[in-house]
mmCIF file of C-alpha atoms in Angstrom:
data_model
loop_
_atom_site.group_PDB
_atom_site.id
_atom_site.type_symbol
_atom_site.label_atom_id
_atom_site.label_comp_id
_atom_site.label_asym_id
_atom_site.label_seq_id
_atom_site.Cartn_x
_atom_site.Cartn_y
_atom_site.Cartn_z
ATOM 1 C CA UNK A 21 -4.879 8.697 -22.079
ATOM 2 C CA UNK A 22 -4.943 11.886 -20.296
ATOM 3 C CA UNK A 23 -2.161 12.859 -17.987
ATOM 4 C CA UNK A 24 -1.688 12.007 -13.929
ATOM 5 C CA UNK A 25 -3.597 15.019 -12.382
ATOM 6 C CA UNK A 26 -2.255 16.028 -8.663
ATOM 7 C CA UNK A 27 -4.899 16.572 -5.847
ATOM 8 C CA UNK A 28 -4.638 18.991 -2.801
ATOM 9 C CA UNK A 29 -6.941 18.415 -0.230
ATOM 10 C CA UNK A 30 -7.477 19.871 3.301
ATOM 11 C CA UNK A 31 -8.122 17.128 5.823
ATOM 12 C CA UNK A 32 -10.831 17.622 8.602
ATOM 13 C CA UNK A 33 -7.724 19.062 11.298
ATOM 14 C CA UNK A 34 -6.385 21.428 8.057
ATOM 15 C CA UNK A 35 -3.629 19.183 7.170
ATOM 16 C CA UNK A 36 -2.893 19.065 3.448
ATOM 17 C CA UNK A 37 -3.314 15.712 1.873
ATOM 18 C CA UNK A 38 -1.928 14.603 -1.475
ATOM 19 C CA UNK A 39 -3.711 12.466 -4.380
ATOM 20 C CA UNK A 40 -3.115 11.189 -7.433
ATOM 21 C CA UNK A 41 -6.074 11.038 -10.109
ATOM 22 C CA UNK A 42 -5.436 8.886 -13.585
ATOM 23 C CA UNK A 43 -7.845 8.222 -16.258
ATOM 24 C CA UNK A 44 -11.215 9.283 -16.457
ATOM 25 C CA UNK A 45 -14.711 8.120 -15.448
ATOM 26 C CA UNK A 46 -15.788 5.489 -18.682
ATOM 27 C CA UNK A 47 -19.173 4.480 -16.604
ATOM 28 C CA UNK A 48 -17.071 1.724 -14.584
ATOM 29 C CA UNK A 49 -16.176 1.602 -10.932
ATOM 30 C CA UNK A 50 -13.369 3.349 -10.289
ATOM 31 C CA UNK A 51 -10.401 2.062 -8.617
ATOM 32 C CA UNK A 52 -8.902 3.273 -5.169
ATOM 33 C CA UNK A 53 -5.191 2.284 -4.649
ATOM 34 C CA UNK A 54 -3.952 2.868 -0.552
ATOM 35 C CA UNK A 55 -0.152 2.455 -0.184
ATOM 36 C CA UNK A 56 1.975 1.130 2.431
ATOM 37 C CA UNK A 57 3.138 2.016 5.727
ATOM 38 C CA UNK A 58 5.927 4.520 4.324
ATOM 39 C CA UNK A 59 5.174 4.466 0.800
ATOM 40 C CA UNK A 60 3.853 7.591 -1.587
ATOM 41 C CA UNK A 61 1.671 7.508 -4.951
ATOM 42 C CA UNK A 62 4.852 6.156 -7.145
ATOM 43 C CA UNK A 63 4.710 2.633 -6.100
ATOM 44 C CA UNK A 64 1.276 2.329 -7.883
ATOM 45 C CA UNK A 65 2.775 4.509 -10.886
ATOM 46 C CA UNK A 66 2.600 1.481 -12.975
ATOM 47 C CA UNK A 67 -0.523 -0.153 -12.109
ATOM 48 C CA UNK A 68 -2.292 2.664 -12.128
ATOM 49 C CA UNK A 69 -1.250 3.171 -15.853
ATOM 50 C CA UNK A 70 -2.558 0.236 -17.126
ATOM 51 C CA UNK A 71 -5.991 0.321 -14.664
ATOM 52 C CA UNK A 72 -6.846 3.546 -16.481
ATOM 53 C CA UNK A 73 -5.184 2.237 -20.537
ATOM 54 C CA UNK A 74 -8.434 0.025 -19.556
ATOM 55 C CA UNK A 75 -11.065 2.981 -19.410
ATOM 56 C CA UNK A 76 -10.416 3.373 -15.208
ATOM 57 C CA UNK A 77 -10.192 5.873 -12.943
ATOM 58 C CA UNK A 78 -7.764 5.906 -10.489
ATOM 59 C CA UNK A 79 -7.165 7.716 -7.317
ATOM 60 C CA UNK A 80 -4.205 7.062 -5.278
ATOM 61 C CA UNK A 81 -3.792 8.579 -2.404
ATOM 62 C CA UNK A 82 -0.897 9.739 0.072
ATOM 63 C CA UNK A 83 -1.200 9.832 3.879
ATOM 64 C CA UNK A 84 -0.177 12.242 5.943
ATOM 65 C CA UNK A 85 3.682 12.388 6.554
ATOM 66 C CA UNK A 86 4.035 10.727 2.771
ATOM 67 C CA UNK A 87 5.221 12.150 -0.063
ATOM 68 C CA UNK A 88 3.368 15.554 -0.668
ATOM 69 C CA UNK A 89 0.822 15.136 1.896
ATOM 70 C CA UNK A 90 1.750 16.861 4.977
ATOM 71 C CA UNK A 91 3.708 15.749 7.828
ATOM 72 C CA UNK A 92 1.994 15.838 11.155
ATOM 73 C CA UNK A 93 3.413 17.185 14.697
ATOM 74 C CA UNK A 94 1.187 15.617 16.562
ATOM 75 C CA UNK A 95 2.549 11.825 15.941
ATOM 76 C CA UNK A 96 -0.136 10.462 17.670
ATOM 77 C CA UNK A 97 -2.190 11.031 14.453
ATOM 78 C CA UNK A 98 -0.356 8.654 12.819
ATOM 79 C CA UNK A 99 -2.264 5.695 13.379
ATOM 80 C CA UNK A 100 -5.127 3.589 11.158
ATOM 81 C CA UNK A 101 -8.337 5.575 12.325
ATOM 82 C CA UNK A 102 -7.071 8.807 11.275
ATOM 83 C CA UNK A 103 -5.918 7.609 8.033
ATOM 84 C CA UNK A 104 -8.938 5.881 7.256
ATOM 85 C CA UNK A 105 -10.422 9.227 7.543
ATOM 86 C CA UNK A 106 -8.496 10.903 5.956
ATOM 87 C CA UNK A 107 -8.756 8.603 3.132
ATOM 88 C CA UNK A 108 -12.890 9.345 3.084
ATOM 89 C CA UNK A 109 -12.170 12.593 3.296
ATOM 90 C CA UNK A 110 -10.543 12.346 -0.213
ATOM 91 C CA UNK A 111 -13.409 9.900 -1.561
ATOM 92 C CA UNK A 112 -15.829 12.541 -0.437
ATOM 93 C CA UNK A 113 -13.862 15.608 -2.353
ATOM 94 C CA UNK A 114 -13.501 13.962 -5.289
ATOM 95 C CA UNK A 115 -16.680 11.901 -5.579
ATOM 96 C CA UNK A 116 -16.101 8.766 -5.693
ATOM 97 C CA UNK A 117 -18.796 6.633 -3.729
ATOM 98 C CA UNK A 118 -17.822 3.280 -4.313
ATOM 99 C CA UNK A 119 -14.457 2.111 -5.960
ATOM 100 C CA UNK A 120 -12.392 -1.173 -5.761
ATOM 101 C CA UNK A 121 -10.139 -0.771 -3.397
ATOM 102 C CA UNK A 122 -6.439 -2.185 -3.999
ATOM 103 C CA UNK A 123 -4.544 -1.867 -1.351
ATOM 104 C CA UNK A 124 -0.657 -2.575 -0.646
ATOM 105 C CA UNK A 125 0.336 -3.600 2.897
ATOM 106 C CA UNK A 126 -0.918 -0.549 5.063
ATOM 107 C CA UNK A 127 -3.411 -0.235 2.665
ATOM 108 C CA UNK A 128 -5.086 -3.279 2.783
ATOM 109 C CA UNK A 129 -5.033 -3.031 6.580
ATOM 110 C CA UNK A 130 -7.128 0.121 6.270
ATOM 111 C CA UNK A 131 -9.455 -1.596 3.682
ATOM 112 C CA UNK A 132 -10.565 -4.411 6.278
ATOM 113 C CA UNK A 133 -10.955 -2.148 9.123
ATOM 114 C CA UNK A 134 -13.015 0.125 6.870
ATOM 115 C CA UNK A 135 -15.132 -3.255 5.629
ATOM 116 C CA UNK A 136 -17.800 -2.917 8.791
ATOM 117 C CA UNK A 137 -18.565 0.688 8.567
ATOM 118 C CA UNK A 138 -17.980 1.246 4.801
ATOM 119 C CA UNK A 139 -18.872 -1.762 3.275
ATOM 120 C CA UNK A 140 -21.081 0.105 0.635
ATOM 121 C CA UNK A 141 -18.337 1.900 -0.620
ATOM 122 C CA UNK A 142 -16.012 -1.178 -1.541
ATOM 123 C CA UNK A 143 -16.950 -2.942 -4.626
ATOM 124 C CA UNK A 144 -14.102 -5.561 -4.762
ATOM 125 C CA UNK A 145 -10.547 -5.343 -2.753
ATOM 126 C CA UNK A 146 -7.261 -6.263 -4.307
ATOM 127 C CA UNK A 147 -5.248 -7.044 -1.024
ATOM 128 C CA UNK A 148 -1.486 -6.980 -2.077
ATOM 129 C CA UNK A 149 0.583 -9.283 0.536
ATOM 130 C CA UNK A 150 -1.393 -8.468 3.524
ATOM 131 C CA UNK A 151 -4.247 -10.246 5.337
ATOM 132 C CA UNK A 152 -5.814 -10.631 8.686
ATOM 133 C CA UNK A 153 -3.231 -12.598 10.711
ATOM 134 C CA UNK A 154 0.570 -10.856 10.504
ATOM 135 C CA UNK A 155 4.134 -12.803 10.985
ATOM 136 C CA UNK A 156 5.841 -10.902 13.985
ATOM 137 C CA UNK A 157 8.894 -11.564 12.191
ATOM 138 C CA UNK A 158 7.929 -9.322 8.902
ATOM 139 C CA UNK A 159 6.988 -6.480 11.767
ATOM 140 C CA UNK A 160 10.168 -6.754 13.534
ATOM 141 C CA UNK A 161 11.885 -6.543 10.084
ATOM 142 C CA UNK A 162 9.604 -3.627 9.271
ATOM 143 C CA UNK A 163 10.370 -1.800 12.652
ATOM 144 C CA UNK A 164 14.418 -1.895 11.846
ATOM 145 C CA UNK A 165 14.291 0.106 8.912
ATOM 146 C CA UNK A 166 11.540 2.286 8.737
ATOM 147 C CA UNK A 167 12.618 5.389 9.659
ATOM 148 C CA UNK A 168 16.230 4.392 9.986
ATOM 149 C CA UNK A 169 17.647 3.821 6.942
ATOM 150 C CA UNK A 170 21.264 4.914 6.542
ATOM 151 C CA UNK A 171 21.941 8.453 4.280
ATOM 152 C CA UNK A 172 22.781 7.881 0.393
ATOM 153 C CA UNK A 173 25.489 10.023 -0.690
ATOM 154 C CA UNK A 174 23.454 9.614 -3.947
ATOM 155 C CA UNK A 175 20.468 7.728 -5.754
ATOM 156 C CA UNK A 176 22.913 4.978 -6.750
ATOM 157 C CA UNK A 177 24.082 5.004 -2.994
ATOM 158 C CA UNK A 178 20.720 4.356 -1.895
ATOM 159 C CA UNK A 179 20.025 1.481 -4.815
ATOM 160 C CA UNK A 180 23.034 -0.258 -3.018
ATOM 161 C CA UNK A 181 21.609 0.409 0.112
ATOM 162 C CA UNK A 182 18.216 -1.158 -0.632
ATOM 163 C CA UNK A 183 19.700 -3.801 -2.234
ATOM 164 C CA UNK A 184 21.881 -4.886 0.822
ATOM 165 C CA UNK A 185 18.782 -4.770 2.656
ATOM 166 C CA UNK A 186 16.533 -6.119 0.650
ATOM 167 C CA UNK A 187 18.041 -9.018 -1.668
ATOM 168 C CA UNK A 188 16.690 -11.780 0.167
ATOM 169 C CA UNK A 189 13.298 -10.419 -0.304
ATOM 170 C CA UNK A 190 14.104 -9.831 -4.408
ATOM 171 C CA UNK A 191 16.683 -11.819 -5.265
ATOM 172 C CA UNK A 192 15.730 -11.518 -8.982
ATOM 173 C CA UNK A 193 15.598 -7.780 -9.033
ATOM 174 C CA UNK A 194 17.971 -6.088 -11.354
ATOM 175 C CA UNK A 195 20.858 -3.018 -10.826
ATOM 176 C CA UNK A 196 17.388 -0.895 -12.931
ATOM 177 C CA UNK A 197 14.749 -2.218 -10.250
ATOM 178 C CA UNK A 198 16.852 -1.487 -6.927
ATOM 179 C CA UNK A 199 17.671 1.964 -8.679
ATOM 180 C CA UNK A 200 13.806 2.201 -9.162
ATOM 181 C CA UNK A 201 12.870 2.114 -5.682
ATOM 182 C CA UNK A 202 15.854 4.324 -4.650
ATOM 183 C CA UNK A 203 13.917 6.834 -6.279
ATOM 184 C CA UNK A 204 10.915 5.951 -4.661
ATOM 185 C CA UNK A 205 12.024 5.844 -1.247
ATOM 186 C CA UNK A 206 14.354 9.053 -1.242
ATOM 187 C CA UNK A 207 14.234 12.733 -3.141
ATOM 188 C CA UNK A 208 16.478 15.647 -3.369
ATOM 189 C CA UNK A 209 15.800 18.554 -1.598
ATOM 190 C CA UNK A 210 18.403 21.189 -1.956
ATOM 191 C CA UNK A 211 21.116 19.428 -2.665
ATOM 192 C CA UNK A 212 20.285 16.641 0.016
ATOM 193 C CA UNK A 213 18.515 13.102 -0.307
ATOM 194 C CA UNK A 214 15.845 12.789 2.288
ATOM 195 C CA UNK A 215 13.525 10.234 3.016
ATOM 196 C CA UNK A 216 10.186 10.463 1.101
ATOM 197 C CA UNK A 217 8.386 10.143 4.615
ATOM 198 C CA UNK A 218 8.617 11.737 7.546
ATOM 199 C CA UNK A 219 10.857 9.612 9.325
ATOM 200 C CA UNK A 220 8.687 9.837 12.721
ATOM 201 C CA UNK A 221 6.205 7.359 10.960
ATOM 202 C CA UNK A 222 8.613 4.732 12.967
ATOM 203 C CA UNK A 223 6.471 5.343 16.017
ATOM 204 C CA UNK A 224 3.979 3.748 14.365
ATOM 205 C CA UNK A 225 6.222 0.023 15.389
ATOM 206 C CA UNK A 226 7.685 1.499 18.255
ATOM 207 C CA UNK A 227 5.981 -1.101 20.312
ATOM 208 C CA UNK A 228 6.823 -4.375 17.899
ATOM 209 C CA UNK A 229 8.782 -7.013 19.882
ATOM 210 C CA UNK A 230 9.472 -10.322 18.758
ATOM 211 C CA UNK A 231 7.874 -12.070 21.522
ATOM 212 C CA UNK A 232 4.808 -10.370 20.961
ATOM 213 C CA UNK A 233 1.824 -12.243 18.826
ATOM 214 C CA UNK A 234 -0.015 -9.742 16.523
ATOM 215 C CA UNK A 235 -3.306 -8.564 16.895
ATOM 216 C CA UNK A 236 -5.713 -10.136 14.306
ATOM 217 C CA UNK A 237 -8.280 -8.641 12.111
ATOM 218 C CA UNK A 238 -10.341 -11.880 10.990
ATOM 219 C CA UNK A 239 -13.877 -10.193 12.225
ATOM 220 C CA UNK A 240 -13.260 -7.427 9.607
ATOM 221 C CA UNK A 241 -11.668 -9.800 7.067
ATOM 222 C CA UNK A 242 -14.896 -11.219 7.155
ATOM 223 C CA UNK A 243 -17.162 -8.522 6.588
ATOM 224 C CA UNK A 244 -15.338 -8.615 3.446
ATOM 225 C CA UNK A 245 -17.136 -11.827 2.397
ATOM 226 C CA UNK A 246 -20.210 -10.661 0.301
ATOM 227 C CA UNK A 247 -16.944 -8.372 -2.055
ATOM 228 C CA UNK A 248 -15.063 -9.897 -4.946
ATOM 229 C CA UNK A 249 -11.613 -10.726 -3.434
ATOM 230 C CA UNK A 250 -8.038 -10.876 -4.459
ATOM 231 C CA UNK A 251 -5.009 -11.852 -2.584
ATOM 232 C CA UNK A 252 -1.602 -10.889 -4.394
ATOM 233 C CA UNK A 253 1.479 -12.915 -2.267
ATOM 234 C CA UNK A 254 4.985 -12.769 -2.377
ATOM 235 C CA UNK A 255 6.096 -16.332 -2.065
ATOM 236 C CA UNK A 256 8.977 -15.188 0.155
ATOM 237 C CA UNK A 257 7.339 -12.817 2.108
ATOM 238 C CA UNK A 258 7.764 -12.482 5.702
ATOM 239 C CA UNK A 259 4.916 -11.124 6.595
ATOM 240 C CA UNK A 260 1.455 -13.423 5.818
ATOM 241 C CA UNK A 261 2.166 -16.900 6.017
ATOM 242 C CA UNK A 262 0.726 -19.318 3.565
ATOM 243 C CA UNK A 263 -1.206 -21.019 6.238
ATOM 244 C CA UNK A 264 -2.927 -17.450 6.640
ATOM 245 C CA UNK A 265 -3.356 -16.852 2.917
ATOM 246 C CA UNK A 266 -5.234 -20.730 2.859
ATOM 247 C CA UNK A 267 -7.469 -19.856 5.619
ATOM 248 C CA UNK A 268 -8.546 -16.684 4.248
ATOM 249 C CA UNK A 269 -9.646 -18.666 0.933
ATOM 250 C CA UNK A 270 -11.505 -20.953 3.576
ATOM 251 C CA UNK A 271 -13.391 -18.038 5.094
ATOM 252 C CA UNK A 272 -14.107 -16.446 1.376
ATOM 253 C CA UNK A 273 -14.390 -19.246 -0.907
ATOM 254 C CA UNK A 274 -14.374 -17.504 -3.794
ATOM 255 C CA UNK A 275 -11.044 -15.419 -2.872
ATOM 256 C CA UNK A 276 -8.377 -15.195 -6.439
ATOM 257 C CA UNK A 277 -4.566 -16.197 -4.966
ATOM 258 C CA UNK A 278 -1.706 -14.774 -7.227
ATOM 259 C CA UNK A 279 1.630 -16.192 -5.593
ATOM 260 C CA UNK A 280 4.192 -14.770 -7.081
ATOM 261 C CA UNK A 281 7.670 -16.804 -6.747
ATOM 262 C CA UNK A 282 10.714 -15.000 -5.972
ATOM 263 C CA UNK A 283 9.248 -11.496 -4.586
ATOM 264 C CA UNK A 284 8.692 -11.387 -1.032
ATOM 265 C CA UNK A 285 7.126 -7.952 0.628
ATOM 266 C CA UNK A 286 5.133 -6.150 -1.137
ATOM 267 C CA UNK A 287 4.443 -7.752 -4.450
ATOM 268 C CA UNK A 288 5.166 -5.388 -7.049
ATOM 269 C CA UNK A 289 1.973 -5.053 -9.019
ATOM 270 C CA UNK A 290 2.890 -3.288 -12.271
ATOM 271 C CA UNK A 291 4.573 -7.251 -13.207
ATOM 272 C CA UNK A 292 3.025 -7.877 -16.815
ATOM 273 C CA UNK A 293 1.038 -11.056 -15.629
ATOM 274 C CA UNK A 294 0.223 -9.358 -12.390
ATOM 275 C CA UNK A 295 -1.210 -6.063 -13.714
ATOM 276 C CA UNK A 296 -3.336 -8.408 -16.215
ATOM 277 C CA UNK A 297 -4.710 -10.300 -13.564
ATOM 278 C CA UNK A 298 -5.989 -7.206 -11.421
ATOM 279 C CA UNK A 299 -7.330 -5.468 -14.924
ATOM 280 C CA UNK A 300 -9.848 -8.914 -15.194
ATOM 281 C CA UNK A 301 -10.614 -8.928 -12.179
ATOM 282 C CA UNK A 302 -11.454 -4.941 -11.272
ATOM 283 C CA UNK A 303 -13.838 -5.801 -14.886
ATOM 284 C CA UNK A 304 -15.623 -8.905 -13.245
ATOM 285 C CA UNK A 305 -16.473 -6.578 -10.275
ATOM 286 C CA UNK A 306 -18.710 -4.082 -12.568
ATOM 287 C CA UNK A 307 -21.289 -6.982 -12.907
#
């Protein structure tokens, strides 16, 4: 299997975006993998590994103010409609025309709101604990730490700090796994730990209350319903209910539900019977 290759890739307002490109084009769709609100390329690290073991390509990509992609002074561009551009921006550069789309959280949000205009580029979506009716109380949660996290005095610092955090969420996650996404969620730049986001993404919940009931997305949910779907859900996730994940198998009868028990938000899809599951089903969709 050939190496990860890294992408550079001027957006349409000259901002540098960053992509990840694994495997290489066997005559099968290629997959797509869009990350969450403050996540980079590493969270799909693993997943992505085994996608192209299979004969995939892969192309995971970073939006601005994440990891290597640039960060933006103009906040206001971080919002869905420039991201979803910038995402086709990246399709366009390095040809890919129609992919399945697996996408984690912020990712999946983009991938229905996409569905009604570029429906002929999605050939199945993988939607990892995310759908079109949110919990307020996963966006509160969200809002208090994105951006805000305390300072590690080092990688193991921030492991505990995630942990602390995070434990009710993974309660089965071990001292390796917390030190895992310690990595992933801060690197060392001279000498320092900073976030691996710019930390002004928080104004993208700036507006979250409790009290408030979340907008809904069930219109482009369903222009999802002619595309092989998947939902991957954290059984003790705080942020799509399992009354949500049931009527999304209404609307799209032939949806595939992985539950996973004991993992909350987001589902962690390089899991052994996870990764498995998303392999079979990114094959079915090349019929």
């Amino acid at each position: 299997m050939t190496e990860p290759k890294s992408h550079f890739i001027e957006a349409a307002d000259g901002l540098k975006l960053h992509a990840v490109e694994y495997g290489v084009d066997n005559g099968g769709l290629p997959v797509v993998c869009l990350p969450g609100l403050a996540r980079t390329v590493g969270d799909f690290a693993g997943i992505a590994r085994a996608l192209a073991a299979d004969g995939r390509r892969v192309v995971v990509i970073e939006y601005r103010g994440r990891g290597l992609s640039g960060y933006d002074s103009n906040l206001a561009n971080y919002n869905p409609l420039i991201e979803i551009r910038d995402a086709l921006t990246v399709f366009d550069t390095l040809s890919v025309s129609r992919a399945v789309f697996v996408g984690t959280s912020r990712g999946g949000i983009l991938t229905m709101l996409m569905a009604p205009t570029e429906g002929s580029r999605i050939a199945g979506v993988v939607l990892n604990d995310i759908g079109p009716e949110l919990m307020i109380e996963g966006l509160v949660r969200i809002k208090g730490y994105v951006g805000k996290l305390p300072q590690p005095k080092s990688i193991d610092d921030g492991a505990a700090i995630l942990k602390e955090l995070f434990e009710v969420q993974f309660p089965n996650y071990t001292a390796a796994d917390w030190l895992g996404s310690a990595e992933l969620t801060w690197r060392e730049e001279n000498g320092t730990l900073k976030l691996s986001y710019d930390p002004n993404l928080s104004v993208t919940v700036k507006d979250v209350e409790p009290d408030q009931t979340p907008p809904t997305m069930w219109d482009q949910f369903d222009a999802l319903k002619s595309k092989p779907l998947m939902l991957v859900r954290g059984a003790l996730t705080d942020l799509i209910s399992s009354a949500t994940a049931k009527k999304m198998a209404e609307r799209h009868p032939g949806m595939e539900l992985i539950e996973i028990a004991d993992e909350g938000h987001p589902v962690r899809l390089d899991r052994p019977e996870v990764a498995e599951r998303i392999k079979a089903f990114v094959r079915a969709c090349d019929v």
